[in-house]
Amino acid sequence: DFMNALDEVKPAFGVSEEELETAMSAGILHYSPYIENILKDGRLFVDLVKNSATTSLLSVLLHGPPGSGKTALAARIAKDSQFPFIKLISAENMVGFSEMAKIQYLNKIFTDAYKSPQNIVVVDNIERIIEWVPIGPRFSNPVLQALMVLLTKNPPVPRRLLILGTTSQRSVMRQLDLQQIFNRELAVPNINSHKELASVLREVQAFDNESDLAESLNELRSITGTDQVGVGIKKVLLAVGEAKQEEGNVVNRFAEVVAQQMAANQG
Amino acid sequence: DFMNALDEVKPAFGVSEEELETAMSAGILHYSPYIENILKDGRLFVDLVKNSATTSLLSVLLHGPPGSGKTALAARIAKDSQFPFIKLISAENMVGFSEMAKIQYLNKIFTDAYKSPQNIVVVDNIERIIEWVPIGPRFSNPVLQALMVLLTKNPPVPRRLLILGTTSQRSVMRQLDLQQIFNRELAVPNINSHKELASVLREVQAFDNESDLAESLNELRSITGTDQVGVGIKKVLLAVGEAKQEEGNVVNRFAEVVAQQMAANQG
Amino acid sequence: DFMNALDEVKPAFGVSEEELETAMSAGILHYSPYIENILKDGRLFVDLVKNSATTSLLSVLLHGPPGSGKTALAARIAKDSQFPFIKLISAENMVGFSEMAKIQYLNKIFTDAYKSPQNIVVVDNIERIIEWVPIGPRFSNPVLQALMVLLTKNPPVPRRLLILGTTSQRSVMRQLDLQQIFNRELAVPNINSHKELASVLREVQAFDNESDLAESLNELRSITGTDQVGVGIKKVLLAVGEAKQEEGNVVNRFAEVVAQQMAANQG
Amino acid sequence: DFMNALDEVKPAFGVSEEELETAMSAGILHYSPYIENILKDGRLFVDLVKNSATTSLLSVLLHGPPGSGKTALAARIAKDSQFPFIKLISAENMVGFSEMAKIQYLNKIFTDAYKSPQNIVVVDNIERIIEWVPIGPRFSNPVLQALMVLLTKNPPVPRRLLILGTTSQRSVMRQLDLQQIFNRELAVPNINSHKELASVLREVQAFDNESDLAESLNELRSITGTDQVGVGIKKVLLAVGEAKQEEGNVVNRFAEVVAQQMAANQG
Amino acid sequence: DFMNALDEVKPAFGVSEEELETAMSAGILHYSPYIENILKDGRLFVDLVKNSATTSLLSVLLHGPPGSGKTALAARIAKDSQFPFIKLISAENMVGFSEMAKIQYLNKIFTDAYKSPQNIVVVDNIERIIEWVPIGPRFSNPVLQALMVLLTKNPPVPRRLLILGTTSQRSVMRQLDLQQIFNRELAVPNINSHKELASVLREVQAFDNESDLAESLNELRSITGTDQVGVGIKKVLLAVGEAKQEEGNVVNRFAEVVAQQMAANQG
Amino acid sequence: DFMNALDEVKPAFGVSEEELETAMSAGILHYSPYIENILKDGRLFVDLVKNSATTSLLSVLLHGPPGSGKTALAARIAKDSQFPFIKLISAENMVGFSEMAKIQYLNKIFTDAYKSPQNIVVVDNIERIIEWVPIGPRFSNPVLQALMVLLTKNPPVPRRLLILGTTSQRSVMRQLDLQQIFNRELAVPNINSHKELASVLREVQAFDNESDLAESLNELRSITGTDQVGVGIKKVLLAVGEAKQEEGNVVNRFAEVVAQQMAANQG
Ligand SMILES: Nc1ncnc2c1ncn2[C@@H]1O[C@H](COP(=O)(O)OP(=O)(O)OP(=O)(O)O)[C@@H](O)[C@H]1O
Ligand SMILES: Nc1ncnc2c1ncn2[C@@H]1O[C@H](COP(=O)(O)OP(=O)(O)OP(=O)(O)O)[C@@H](O)[C@H]1O
Ligand SMILES: Nc1ncnc2c1ncn2[C@@H]1O[C@H](COP(=O)(O)OP(=O)(O)OP(=O)(O)O)[C@@H](O)[C@H]1O
Ligand SMILES: Nc1ncnc2c1ncn2[C@@H]1O[C@H](COP(=O)(O)OP(=O)(O)OP(=O)(O)O)[C@@H](O)[C@H]1O
Ligand SMILES: Nc1ncnc2c1ncn2[C@@H]1O[C@H](COP(=O)(O)OP(=O)(O)OP(=O)(O)O)[C@@H](O)[C@H]1O
Ligand SMILES: Nc1ncnc2c1ncn2[C@@H]1O[C@H](COP(=O)(O)OP(=O)(O)OP(=O)(O)O)[C@@H](O)[C@H]1O
Ligand SMILES: [Mg+2]
Ligand SMILES: [Mg+2]
Ligand SMILES: [Mg+2]
Ligand SMILES: [Mg+2]
Ligand SMILES: [Mg+2]
Ligand SMILES: [Mg+2]
């Protein structure tokens, strides 16, 4: 009770450094102006929460296709804020938790946040946290409801809180009335053009030389019959890795794997 | 048992001062005659409960779009009553509660109310309290049923009780037979016209001068192609805050953000 | 065991006086011959249970629109019987009970009734007791089933039992096979004509004089365009109370509030 | 363990005398040849179970409209068998039981039956035992499954078991695959003609003389416009009781009440 | 632990002699060549499991109409194998078990089987074991899943296991993906022709002489208007027993009862 | 705690040798070039996980018809990797586990994997692990969600993890959003042509000579009227075993059994 009381008031500084680093372990590549725009908006939201007299709570939803880089960008924005309290809430830390335990876990992190002056909570992959599955559909309504409340609950004066949610299922968020609960949205795109793809490939030195790169993209174009890509950065980086395993066949293998990923997206 | 007995009879004075203040932390702006009408009806309901020989229980439902100001107006009416017992029931205080714990919590507040001569209970955001989600749909029927009973249960003679419910999902209330349980309704509107919007902007000194204000509204009109607004006061105040962050671009940013909110409402 | 045995045989006299009084706290107004008919049938059912050699159990369902006076009339019939055991079963006394606790509570009251020679059990607002909600629909099947059994279980010879159920959801009772379980039905009407309404208003002295009354009804007729009313006695009495709060405007306010209630019924 | 062992082997004689008597407290009136036929088939089934070398288990389903006399006839057949073990399983004895407790209770009665040479188990009102409700539909599948097994489980050699089930929801039994589990069926009819009705009224001396009886049936015919009746014996006997309460109006009241019951059946 | 260890390795010989005998208490009548074929296939499957180097596990599903003799034939095949371990899994032994207890019970029997060199497990009436009911439909998915795993789990080298499942709901097995889990199927037919029926009646000496038999079948033909039968052996034997009760009327009663059973099958 | 701490850091080497061997107890027959291709891709994925700087986690789904050899091929790939930690997760080891116990079991295996430098986890027969049944459909969402998280959770630097999932219900995986969680897919085919079938039969010496083989395939062709086969290797090997039981009839029996399996696939 004394300890509890203490616990109530003691500031909870703390940043999930390692988790943030893991989330962007392959860095942030600037393959498109959109990336910079997202980071710029992120900085503005950070400033708004830090400075505005009227806005002590702001919630932003980063949405985009699977593997497009949502978690990495949220981590980048959070890290750059240099806020004393930054936590990443992820289903990975809740495997085997009961519904109640999940809710307590969520509640604990927000309650901790209310003790530090400036806070960021990243709620990563919301569909996984609420245990969404399209068949049924089924999900944990108790967890969803707790989240809905925590996303709108004002921190006590004069604390500030920025919430960054991520999802690849924006339509699900809408169906659940969860999207409207966020104050603002940021759309994270796929790698959409050969130009963007080339930019990535150069930056990660996927090929030994420019002509290999050109050949591989030509091959990709000839398989798919289009200049569109529509694949997330995560899968592109994986394809680079896989291609590199097949020495002597890197150019072709890369094109084939990306083509398969494009087909799977349609599928 | 002795203590319990004592607990049964001792009057429970008490007002959730802080929660009421937080609920209307940005004040009540009089941007439209509707606002005054709502407050006037509120006063009449307070008087009715206080004075009428026949009406010892009255329940009123404040409904309106998200962020239109329902909770703030309920708080204002409650505060102005100067009743000795005013409690705000909110899902925020029940995160992590089991269904049973929620029901006990609700029951406790009403039971406390029955001990004081004049009481107001604000049941805020009913859809959250009953854990409503449109998919399914799902909700906590035990909590709903407890609420239905508590909303109609007469306080013991000579106690008086005014219940102020709020919801942004009036049609849900109707589907659940919950709307008909309220004796009276009050509709809380959005900010609907440029005129009302201008009134708000002036009151909060959003711009440095009238010409900036005019320019920003012109800009908004040119983006949206209409003089209608249809955005709640809460979002407007947030847009003001966000715009102010971008020095030099306040006029445009405000128009853009409000335009986005209008689009999201359609969405 | 000895105590239990004792408990088994000792007669359980007892009448829920206070609850019966509360149920008809505004009295029974005779605004229509239907009211007297209902009370007369009630007396006949009481006599049947008291005197008939063959009928030791009788169950009667009072059904009618919300606020039409079902509970008050059931209370009146029960009170007038002067039976030594009269209990009112209401959801109000079961807030926070588990399903099992509800069933035990119901069972206890009937078991008590089997110990007294002449008994009345009022099962008030059955839809609330079974936790009915139209969405789903959902309800407590265990409670419903217990009720179905208790409504048809004969008291031991020579005990007599009259059960008075009330509901504003007769069609729900039918869907649940619950209506057919009652031996007899009594329909409780709304206040349907201006004549009946005037009779009520005179009896409660709603207006200072007959010309005010006439003016108010004229006003109501001009707003609604009809001579039909279709509002329950409970809402009419509330409208009287509310109108009286606005001194100088009683005539108009009454007409407006009743007109609003008529509109709400249309939904 | 010793006690248990003992319990395993000791014969369980015992007849639910009182419950059987209560079930046919108004006797068995012979208003139609069907009644005698049912009792005759009942005797044959009793003999079959008693005497046949090959049939040690027989299950018979008595089905018919509500109040047609199924339980009374099952009780009559059981009583007349003079078997040493006769038990009546009824939902009345299971109010407040959990699903598991219900199953244990059912199992116990059958297990007891397996210890006596000749046994009858009446499973009364199966829809209530399995907690059937048409909305959903819902029912207790564990109880249903236990029943399905117990209805087909052979008693150990040389024990004999006759099971008499009753239901007013034969189509439900069919939907649940429960009807096909019974070896044989007996249909119990309503009182269908004025002739059968007159036979009942004479036997219970409903009227003082034949001319009153004729007048009442004429009245009934004139209200309903038909010579068909289609009401169960139970409701007819109740109508007799209710009519007798209104001295001087017996003839009319009887006709009115039966007419109302006929209308309710149409419903 | 020592005991456990012991338990792990000690061979579990054991045959459910009594249950197998009860299952075929009326013997196996050879009224059709199909019967011999089923038994012959059964012997082949027994040999396969006993002798084949590659097949240590084989699962066979006996399916057919209710009462056609599936359980008796499975018992016959199992008995004739003379395997040291033969167990019959039946819902009869699981009345009142929780889902978990059922699964443990199933698991225990298979685990025991893994300790003996040659094993047969009869899984009788699978629809009852998984608590299937067509309304819903509902069933115990945990029990079903456990069964699915146990039906495909290889016994440890060099143990051999033959699984004989029975069901009268083959289409249900298919809907549940349970049918495809069995390696082989055996179809058990009804008694389909008068010729087969006569063969049964002669073998059980249903009538005193051939002319009575012929007369009874003629009577049956005249009632039903067909030479088809389509009734299971179980019901035929029951009809014989019932007919024999009515001395002097055996010929007619048999025809009537079988005709009713044929009608019920249509029903 | 000390022990726990130890447990946290101590490397968990360990390979489910026996389970891997059992899974491919009939060896890997090379009846088609597809088989070699699958093994080759398998080796590439092993290398990728072992060597690539960027890919520390890779998940591959082997899908194909029932009995086509998915589990055996996954076991082969895993075995050939010579990784120090290889575990096979199978529903067989979870019979009787509660949902929570299953999740703990899954979590434990992955947590163990995170302690060894190079790891393979085979998640066999995913539909069984998540307790899928098509009616409903029903499945364990908690287990599914845990799996979804574990399939995407990165091992801590510098650990490497290859996950090999198997399923015969790829469309179910897609409906559950589970398929998209895997990085790559491998399709395992049935035995499709007589040529492939002959290759198998020769390798396992199903017949005494080539002319018997030819005769049996001719017989099969004449029964089925096609050269297509479409049966999994598992069923073919079973048919070989069964045919060999019938000495003198091997040629015909093999054709008949395979024909029946082909028909069942249509069924
Ligand atoms: N511009 C970029 N934006 C985001 N991530 C980038 C970018 N450039 C490189 N990356 C790298 O790509 C990966 C993106 O993966 P990330 O997990 O963030 O995607 P995601 O959209 O959250 O995926 P999922 O839908 O599976 O949650 C990270 O490893 C990150 O370091
Ligand atoms: N006229 C007004 N009416 C209501 N609120 C006002 C008004 N003017 C300013 N406000 C401020 O606007 C905000 C309204 O927010 P409030 O939470 O009450 O809206 P709400 O409709 O309850 O939102 P939600 O739908 O999210 O529950 C408060 O901060 C309040 O102080
Ligand atoms: N003739 C009347 N019949 C019934 N109630 C009357 C009558 N006249 C006056 N009253 C008063 O009207 C009120 C009727 O309310 P009551 O709660 O009985 O209605 P109800 O139909 O049970 O409502 P609900 O549908 O909410 O259960 C009571 O306060 C009662 O005293
Ligand atoms: N011929 C008869 N057959 C059956 N019951 C008769 C007959 N004659 C008189 N009775 C009386 O009629 C009543 C029949 O009621 P019973 O409870 O048996 O009907 P039920 O069909 O079981 O009703 P429910 O559908 O409510 O279960 C009993 O009181 C019985 O004594
Ligand atoms: N040829 C036969 N095949 C099977 N059973 C026979 C045969 N001849 C006689 N019988 C007898 O017929 C009865 C068949 O009943 P059994 O319980 O095996 O049928 P079932 O198909 O399993 O029934 P259910 O669908 O109820 O499970 C047994 O008593 C058995 O001794
Ligand atoms: N080329 C092959 N590929 C796979 N398995 C083979 C091959 N050749 C022979 N086999 C043998 O065939 C059997 C294949 O069975 P396996 O259990 O792997 O199939 P599966 O597709 O996993 O079946 P299920 O759908 O039931 O899970 C194994 O016994 C294996 O040893
Ligand atoms: Mg992510
Ligand atoms: Mg609000
Ligand atoms: Mg009422
Ligand atoms: Mg009955
Ligand atoms: Mg059987
Ligand atoms: Mg497999």
CSV table of N, CA and C in Angstrom, one decimal, chain A residues 57-112:
chain,number,residue,atom,x,y,z
A,57,LEU,N,-3.5,14.4,-25.8
A,57,LEU,CA,-3.6,13.0,-26.3
A,57,LEU,C,-3.8,13.0,-27.8
A,58,LEU,N,-3.0,12.3,-28.5
A,58,LEU,CA,-3.2,12.2,-29.9
A,58,LEU,C,-2.9,10.7,-30.3
A,59,SER,N,-3.9,10.2,-31.1
A,59,SER,CA,-3.7,8.8,-31.6
A,59,SER,C,-3.7,8.8,-33.1
A,60,VAL,N,-2.7,8.1,-33.7
A,60,VAL,CA,-2.5,8.0,-35.1
A,60,VAL,C,-2.4,6.6,-35.6
A,61,LEU,N,-3.1,6.3,-36.6
A,61,LEU,CA,-3.1,4.9,-37.1
A,61,LEU,C,-2.3,4.8,-38.4
A,62,LEU,N,-1.2,4.0,-38.4
A,62,LEU,CA,-0.4,3.7,-39.6
A,62,LEU,C,-1.0,2.5,-40.2
A,63,HIS,N,-1.5,2.6,-41.4
A,63,HIS,CA,-2.1,1.4,-42.1
A,63,HIS,C,-1.5,1.2,-43.4
A,64,GLY,N,-1.4,0.0,-43.9
A,64,GLY,CA,-0.9,-0.3,-45.2
A,64,GLY,C,-0.8,-1.8,-45.4
A,65,PRO,N,-0.4,-2.2,-46.6
A,65,PRO,CA,-0.4,-3.7,-46.9
A,65,PRO,C,0.6,-4.4,-46.0
A,66,PRO,N,0.5,-5.7,-45.9
A,66,PRO,CA,1.5,-6.5,-45.1
A,66,PRO,C,2.9,-6.3,-45.6
A,67,GLY,N,3.8,-6.1,-44.6
A,67,GLY,CA,5.2,-6.0,-45.0
A,67,GLY,C,5.6,-4.7,-45.6
A,68,SER,N,4.7,-3.7,-45.6
A,68,SER,CA,5.0,-2.4,-46.2
A,68,SER,C,5.9,-1.5,-45.4
A,69,GLY,N,6.1,-1.8,-44.1
A,69,GLY,CA,7.0,-1.1,-43.3
A,69,GLY,C,6.4,-0.3,-42.2
A,70,LYS,N,5.2,-0.6,-41.8
A,70,LYS,CA,4.4,0.2,-40.8
A,70,LYS,C,5.1,0.2,-39.5
A,71,THR,N,5.5,-1.0,-39.0
A,71,THR,CA,6.1,-1.1,-37.7
A,71,THR,C,7.4,-0.4,-37.7
A,72,ALA,N,8.2,-0.5,-38.7
A,72,ALA,CA,9.5,0.1,-38.8
A,72,ALA,C,9.3,1.7,-38.7
A,73,LEU,N,8.4,2.2,-39.5
A,73,LEU,CA,8.2,3.6,-39.5
A,73,LEU,C,7.7,4.1,-38.2
A,74,ALA,N,6.8,3.4,-37.5
A,74,ALA,CA,6.3,3.8,-36.2
A,74,ALA,C,7.5,3.8,-35.2
A,75,ALA,N,8.3,2.8,-35.3
A,75,ALA,CA,9.5,2.8,-34.5
A,75,ALA,C,10.4,4.0,-34.7
A,76,ARG,N,10.6,4.3,-36.0
A,76,ARG,CA,11.5,5.4,-36.3
A,76,ARG,C,10.9,6.7,-35.7
A,77,ILE,N,9.6,7.0,-35.9
A,77,ILE,CA,9.0,8.2,-35.4
A,77,ILE,C,9.1,8.2,-33.9
A,78,ALA,N,8.9,7.1,-33.3
A,78,ALA,CA,8.9,7.0,-31.8
A,78,ALA,C,10.3,7.3,-31.3
A,79,LYS,N,11.3,6.7,-31.9
A,79,LYS,CA,12.7,6.8,-31.5
A,79,LYS,C,13.1,8.3,-31.7
A,80,ASP,N,12.8,8.9,-32.8
A,80,ASP,CA,13.2,10.3,-33.1
A,80,ASP,C,12.6,11.3,-32.1
A,81,SER,N,11.5,10.9,-31.5
A,81,SER,CA,10.8,11.9,-30.6
A,81,SER,C,11.7,12.2,-29.4
A,82,GLN,N,12.6,11.3,-29.0
A,82,GLN,CA,13.4,11.3,-27.8
A,82,GLN,C,12.5,11.5,-26.5
A,83,PHE,N,11.3,11.1,-26.6
A,83,PHE,CA,10.4,11.1,-25.4
A,83,PHE,C,11.0,10.2,-24.3
A,84,PRO,N,10.9,10.5,-23.1
A,84,PRO,CA,11.5,9.6,-22.0
A,84,PRO,C,10.8,8.3,-21.9
A,85,PHE,N,9.5,8.2,-22.4
A,85,PHE,CA,8.8,6.9,-22.2
A,85,PHE,C,8.3,6.5,-23.5
A,86,ILE,N,8.8,5.4,-24.0
A,86,ILE,CA,8.3,4.8,-25.3
A,86,ILE,C,8.2,3.3,-25.2
A,87,LYS,N,7.0,2.8,-25.4
A,87,LYS,CA,6.7,1.4,-25.3
A,87,LYS,C,6.1,0.9,-26.5
A,88,LEU,N,6.5,-0.3,-26.9
A,88,LEU,CA,5.9,-1.0,-28.0
A,88,LEU,C,5.1,-2.2,-27.6
A,89,ILE,N,3.8,-2.1,-27.8
A,89,ILE,CA,2.9,-3.2,-27.4
A,89,ILE,C,2.7,-4.1,-28.6
A,90,SER,N,3.1,-5.4,-28.4
A,90,SER,CA,3.1,-6.3,-29.5
A,90,SER,C,2.5,-7.7,-29.0
A,91,ALA,N,1.8,-8.3,-29.9
A,91,ALA,CA,1.2,-9.7,-29.5
A,91,ALA,C,2.3,-10.6,-29.2
A,92,GLU,N,3.5,-10.4,-29.7
A,92,GLU,CA,4.6,-11.3,-29.4
A,92,GLU,C,4.9,-11.4,-27.9
A,93,ASN,N,4.6,-10.4,-27.1
A,93,ASN,CA,4.8,-10.4,-25.7
A,93,ASN,C,3.6,-11.0,-24.9
A,94,MET,N,2.6,-11.4,-25.6
A,94,MET,CA,1.4,-11.8,-24.9
A,94,MET,C,1.0,-13.3,-25.3
A,95,VAL,N,1.9,-14.0,-25.9
A,95,VAL,CA,1.6,-15.4,-26.3
A,95,VAL,C,1.3,-16.2,-25.0
A,96,GLY,N,0.1,-16.8,-25.0
A,96,GLY,CA,-0.3,-17.6,-23.9
A,96,GLY,C,-0.9,-16.9,-22.8
A,97,PHE,N,-1.1,-15.6,-23.0
A,97,PHE,CA,-1.9,-14.8,-22.0
A,97,PHE,C,-3.4,-15.1,-22.2
A,98,SER,N,-4.1,-15.1,-21.1
A,98,SER,CA,-5.6,-15.1,-21.1
A,98,SER,C,-6.0,-13.7,-21.6
A,99,GLU,N,-7.3,-13.6,-21.9
A,99,GLU,CA,-7.9,-12.3,-22.3
A,99,GLU,C,-7.6,-11.3,-21.2
A,100,MET,N,-7.9,-11.8,-20.0
A,100,MET,CA,-7.8,-10.9,-18.8
A,100,MET,C,-6.3,-10.4,-18.7
A,101,ALA,N,-5.4,-11.3,-18.8
A,101,ALA,CA,-4.0,-11.0,-18.7
A,101,ALA,C,-3.6,-10.0,-19.8
A,102,LYS,N,-4.1,-10.2,-21.0
A,102,LYS,CA,-3.8,-9.2,-22.0
A,102,LYS,C,-4.3,-7.8,-21.7
A,103,ILE,N,-5.5,-7.8,-21.2
A,103,ILE,CA,-6.0,-6.5,-20.8
A,103,ILE,C,-5.2,-5.8,-19.7
A,104,GLN,N,-4.8,-6.6,-18.7
A,104,GLN,CA,-4.0,-6.1,-17.6
A,104,GLN,C,-2.7,-5.5,-18.2
A,105,TYR,N,-2.2,-6.3,-19.1
A,105,TYR,CA,-0.9,-5.9,-19.7
A,105,TYR,C,-1.0,-4.6,-20.4
A,106,LEU,N,-2.0,-4.5,-21.2
A,106,LEU,CA,-2.3,-3.2,-22.0
A,106,LEU,C,-2.5,-2.1,-20.9
A,107,ASN,N,-3.3,-2.3,-20.0
A,107,ASN,CA,-3.6,-1.3,-19.0
A,107,ASN,C,-2.4,-0.8,-18.2
A,108,LYS,N,-1.5,-1.8,-17.9
A,108,LYS,CA,-0.3,-1.5,-17.2
A,108,LYS,C,0.6,-0.5,-18.0
A,109,ILE,N,0.7,-0.8,-19.2
A,109,ILE,CA,1.6,0.0,-20.1
A,109,ILE,C,1.1,1.4,-20.2
A,110,PHE,N,-0.2,1.6,-20.3
A,110,PHE,CA,-0.8,2.9,-20.4
A,110,PHE,C,-0.7,3.6,-19.0
A,111,THR,N,-1.0,2.8,-18.0
A,111,THR,CA,-0.9,3.4,-16.6
A,111,THR,C,0.5,3.9,-16.4
A,112,ASP,N,1.5,3.1,-16.8
A,112,ASP,CA,2.9,3.6,-16.7
A,112,ASP,C,3.1,4.9,-17.4
